[in-house]
Amino acid sequence: MILARYRARADAFEAKVAGVRSDQWTNASPCAQWTALEVVDHVVDMHGVMLGHPIPRTEDPLTDFREARRQVEEALESDRARSEVSTPGGPMTLEDHIDQVVSDDLVLHGWDLARATGQDETIPASDVERLWATATAVPPELMERFRTPGAFGPGIEVYGAEIAVPDDAPLQDRLLGYVGRDPMSKSL
């Protein structure tokens, strides 16, 4: 289940990376101070964090993401997936950590990349529902820490400040606002 979910999300993210035109890599993203390229770099970096080593880089973001993806899929298919790892949220299996961090990041940062480059911003309903349930279940004191830049290390911000959206907005918009993105801003 975790591997299948990761693959589906990685397929969608990879398609968005492949859809970026060469003149769009410097476009601003919804993530403060990040360009479209920096969104992809962050995703590749986080894959390396999950695996405990940096992912080798080239000059091509698509090649870099494919290599990061290959390594994560390899780990998820191995016995290593069920090994325990230490995380800021406490010990858990490597596959659960990948599922809760990198896999979820593919969804949210896929939206960021789509917004930055004028691609389809639709998040699958099952992902919206799952991420909404997960995010809104976080205890307030932990959510405050998630929203505090640097609380989990230099340069790390899990969620931005909540952006108010109408209560009757689609669930995707409410999710995005809750995690610090402005779904009402114009696409670039």
CSV table of C-alpha atoms in Angstrom, one decimal:
chain,number,residue,atom,x,y,z
A,1,MET,CA,0.0,0.0,0.0
A,2,ILE,CA,2.7,2.5,0.9
A,3,LEU,CA,4.8,1.6,-2.1
A,4,ALA,CA,1.8,1.9,-4.4
A,5,ARG,CA,0.8,5.2,-2.9
A,6,TYR,CA,4.4,6.5,-3.3
A,7,ARG,CA,4.6,5.3,-6.9
A,8,ALA,CA,1.3,7.0,-7.9
A,9,ARG,CA,2.4,10.3,-6.3
A,10,ALA,CA,5.9,10.0,-7.8
A,11,ASP,CA,4.3,9.5,-11.2
A,12,ALA,CA,2.2,12.6,-10.8
A,13,PHE,CA,5.2,14.7,-9.5
A,14,GLU,CA,7.5,13.4,-12.3
A,15,ALA,CA,5.0,14.4,-14.9
A,16,LYS,CA,4.9,17.9,-13.5
A,17,VAL,CA,8.7,18.1,-13.5
A,18,ALA,CA,8.7,16.9,-17.1
A,19,GLY,CA,6.1,19.5,-17.9
A,20,VAL,CA,8.2,22.5,-16.8
A,21,ARG,CA,9.5,24.5,-19.7
A,22,SER,CA,13.2,25.6,-19.6
A,23,ASP,CA,12.2,29.2,-19.1
A,24,GLN,CA,10.0,28.4,-16.1
A,25,TRP,CA,12.6,27.0,-13.6
A,26,THR,CA,13.1,30.5,-12.1
A,27,ASN,CA,9.4,31.2,-11.6
A,28,ALA,CA,8.4,32.0,-8.0
A,29,SER,CA,6.6,29.2,-6.2
A,30,PRO,CA,4.0,29.4,-3.5
A,31,CYS,CA,6.7,28.4,-1.1
A,32,ALA,CA,8.2,31.6,0.1
A,33,GLN,CA,11.6,32.4,-1.4
A,34,TRP,CA,11.7,29.2,-3.6
A,35,THR,CA,11.7,29.0,-7.3
A,36,ALA,CA,10.2,26.1,-9.3
A,37,LEU,CA,13.7,24.6,-9.5
A,38,GLU,CA,14.2,25.0,-5.7
A,39,VAL,CA,10.9,23.1,-5.1
A,40,VAL,CA,12.2,20.1,-7.1
A,41,ASP,CA,15.6,20.4,-5.4
A,42,HIS,CA,13.9,20.3,-2.0
A,43,VAL,CA,12.0,17.2,-2.9
A,44,VAL,CA,15.1,15.5,-4.1
A,45,ASP,CA,17.0,16.6,-0.9
A,46,MET,CA,14.2,15.2,1.3
A,47,HIS,CA,14.4,11.8,-0.5
A,48,GLY,CA,18.1,11.8,0.5
A,49,VAL,CA,17.2,12.7,4.1
A,50,MET,CA,14.8,9.7,4.2
A,51,LEU,CA,17.6,7.4,2.9
A,52,GLY,CA,20.3,8.9,5.1
A,53,HIS,CA,22.5,10.1,2.2
A,54,PRO,CA,22.5,12.8,-0.4
A,55,ILE,CA,21.1,12.0,-3.9
A,56,PRO,CA,23.8,12.6,-6.6
A,57,ARG,CA,23.0,15.6,-8.7
A,58,THR,CA,23.2,16.5,-12.4
A,59,GLU,CA,22.2,19.6,-14.3
A,60,ASP,CA,18.8,18.1,-15.0
A,61,PRO,CA,16.0,18.3,-12.4
A,62,LEU,CA,14.1,15.5,-14.1
A,63,THR,CA,17.1,13.2,-14.0
A,64,ASP,CA,17.7,14.1,-10.4
A,65,PHE,CA,14.1,13.3,-9.4
A,66,ARG,CA,14.1,10.0,-11.2
A,67,GLU,CA,17.3,9.0,-9.4
A,68,ALA,CA,15.8,10.0,-6.0
A,69,ARG,CA,12.7,8.1,-6.8
A,70,ARG,CA,14.6,5.0,-7.9
A,71,GLN,CA,16.5,4.9,-4.6
A,72,VAL,CA,13.3,5.4,-2.5
A,73,GLU,CA,11.4,2.7,-4.4
A,74,GLU,CA,14.4,0.4,-4.0
A,75,ALA,CA,14.4,1.0,-0.2
A,76,LEU,CA,10.6,0.4,-0.1
A,77,GLU,CA,11.0,-2.9,-1.9
A,78,SER,CA,13.7,-4.1,0.5
A,79,ASP,CA,13.7,-5.4,4.0
A,80,ARG,CA,15.1,-2.0,5.0
A,81,ALA,CA,11.6,-0.6,4.6
A,82,ARG,CA,10.5,-2.2,7.9
A,83,SER,CA,13.6,-1.1,9.9
A,84,GLU,CA,13.1,1.4,12.6
A,85,VAL,CA,14.4,4.9,12.1
A,86,SER,CA,14.6,7.9,14.5
A,87,THR,CA,12.4,10.8,13.4
A,88,PRO,CA,11.4,14.2,14.9
A,89,GLY,CA,8.0,12.5,15.7
A,90,GLY,CA,9.6,9.5,17.4
A,91,PRO,CA,10.7,6.1,16.1
A,92,MET,CA,8.9,4.6,13.2
A,93,THR,CA,9.6,2.3,10.3
A,94,LEU,CA,11.4,3.7,7.3
A,95,GLU,CA,8.4,3.0,5.1
A,96,ASP,CA,6.1,4.9,7.4
A,97,HIS,CA,8.5,7.8,7.5
A,98,ILE,CA,8.7,7.9,3.7
A,99,ASP,CA,4.9,7.7,3.6
A,100,GLN,CA,4.4,10.6,6.0
A,101,VAL,CA,7.1,12.9,4.8
A,102,VAL,CA,8.4,12.4,1.3
A,103,SER,CA,5.2,10.8,-0.2
A,104,ASP,CA,3.0,13.6,1.3
A,105,ASP,CA,5.6,16.2,0.1
A,106,LEU,CA,5.1,15.0,-3.5
A,107,VAL,CA,1.4,15.9,-3.3
A,108,LEU,CA,1.9,19.4,-1.7
A,109,HIS,CA,5.0,20.3,-3.6
A,110,GLY,CA,3.4,18.9,-6.8
A,111,TRP,CA,0.8,21.6,-6.3
A,112,ASP,CA,3.5,24.2,-5.7
A,113,LEU,CA,5.3,23.2,-8.9
A,114,ALA,CA,2.0,23.2,-10.9
A,115,ARG,CA,1.1,26.6,-9.5
A,116,ALA,CA,4.5,28.0,-10.3
A,117,THR,CA,4.5,26.7,-13.9
A,118,GLY,CA,0.9,27.0,-14.9
A,119,GLN,CA,0.1,23.2,-14.9
A,120,ASP,CA,-3.0,21.4,-13.7
A,121,GLU,CA,-3.2,22.0,-9.9
A,122,THR,CA,-5.8,19.4,-9.2
A,123,ILE,CA,-4.8,17.1,-6.3
A,124,PRO,CA,-6.5,13.6,-6.3
A,125,ALA,CA,-9.5,13.6,-4.0
A,126,SER,CA,-8.1,10.6,-2.0
A,127,ASP,CA,-4.9,12.5,-1.3
A,128,VAL,CA,-6.8,15.7,-0.3
A,129,GLU,CA,-8.9,13.7,2.1
A,130,ARG,CA,-6.0,11.8,3.6
A,131,LEU,CA,-3.8,14.9,4.0
A,132,TRP,CA,-6.6,16.9,5.5
A,133,ALA,CA,-7.3,14.2,8.0
A,134,THR,CA,-3.7,13.9,8.9
A,135,ALA,CA,-3.0,17.6,9.1
A,136,THR,CA,-6.1,18.5,11.2
A,137,ALA,CA,-5.4,15.6,13.6
A,138,VAL,CA,-2.0,17.2,14.6
A,139,PRO,CA,-2.2,18.4,18.2
A,140,PRO,CA,-2.1,22.3,18.4
A,141,GLU,CA,1.2,22.4,20.3
A,142,LEU,CA,2.8,20.2,17.6
A,143,MET,CA,1.2,22.2,14.8
A,144,GLU,CA,2.7,25.3,16.3
A,145,ARG,CA,6.1,23.7,16.1
A,146,PHE,CA,5.4,22.6,12.5
A,147,ARG,CA,4.7,26.2,11.7
A,148,THR,CA,7.8,27.6,13.4
A,149,PRO,CA,10.7,28.0,11.0
A,150,GLY,CA,13.8,26.1,12.2
A,151,ALA,CA,12.0,24.1,14.8
A,152,PHE,CA,13.2,20.9,13.2
A,153,GLY,CA,16.6,22.2,12.1
A,154,PRO,CA,18.1,25.1,10.2
A,155,GLY,CA,16.0,26.1,7.2
A,156,ILE,CA,13.2,23.6,7.9
A,157,GLU,CA,9.6,24.8,7.9
A,158,VAL,CA,7.1,22.0,7.8
A,159,TYR,CA,4.0,24.2,7.3
A,160,GLY,CA,3.5,27.9,6.8
A,161,ALA,CA,1.1,30.1,8.7
A,162,GLU,CA,-2.5,29.2,8.0
A,163,ILE,CA,-4.1,31.2,5.2
A,164,ALA,CA,-7.8,31.8,5.8
A,165,VAL,CA,-10.1,30.5,3.1
A,166,PRO,CA,-13.9,30.4,3.1
A,167,ASP,CA,-15.5,27.6,5.2
A,168,ASP,CA,-17.4,26.5,2.1
A,169,ALA,CA,-14.3,26.4,-0.1
A,170,PRO,CA,-13.5,23.0,-1.7
A,171,LEU,CA,-11.6,20.7,0.6
A,172,GLN,CA,-8.4,21.1,-1.6
A,173,ASP,CA,-8.4,24.8,-1.0
A,174,ARG,CA,-9.1,24.4,2.8
A,175,LEU,CA,-6.2,21.9,3.0
A,176,LEU,CA,-3.8,24.2,1.1
A,177,GLY,CA,-4.8,27.2,3.3
A,178,TYR,CA,-4.4,25.1,6.4
A,179,VAL,CA,-0.8,24.1,5.5
A,180,GLY,CA,0.1,27.7,4.6
A,181,ARG,CA,-0.6,28.0,0.9
A,182,ASP,CA,-2.9,30.6,-0.7
A,183,PRO,CA,-5.1,28.7,-3.1
A,184,MET,CA,-6.9,31.9,-4.0
A,185,SER,CA,-3.9,33.7,-5.3
A,186,LYS,CA,-3.6,33.8,-9.1
A,187,SER,CA,-1.7,31.1,-10.9
A,188,LEU,CA,1.6,32.3,-12.4
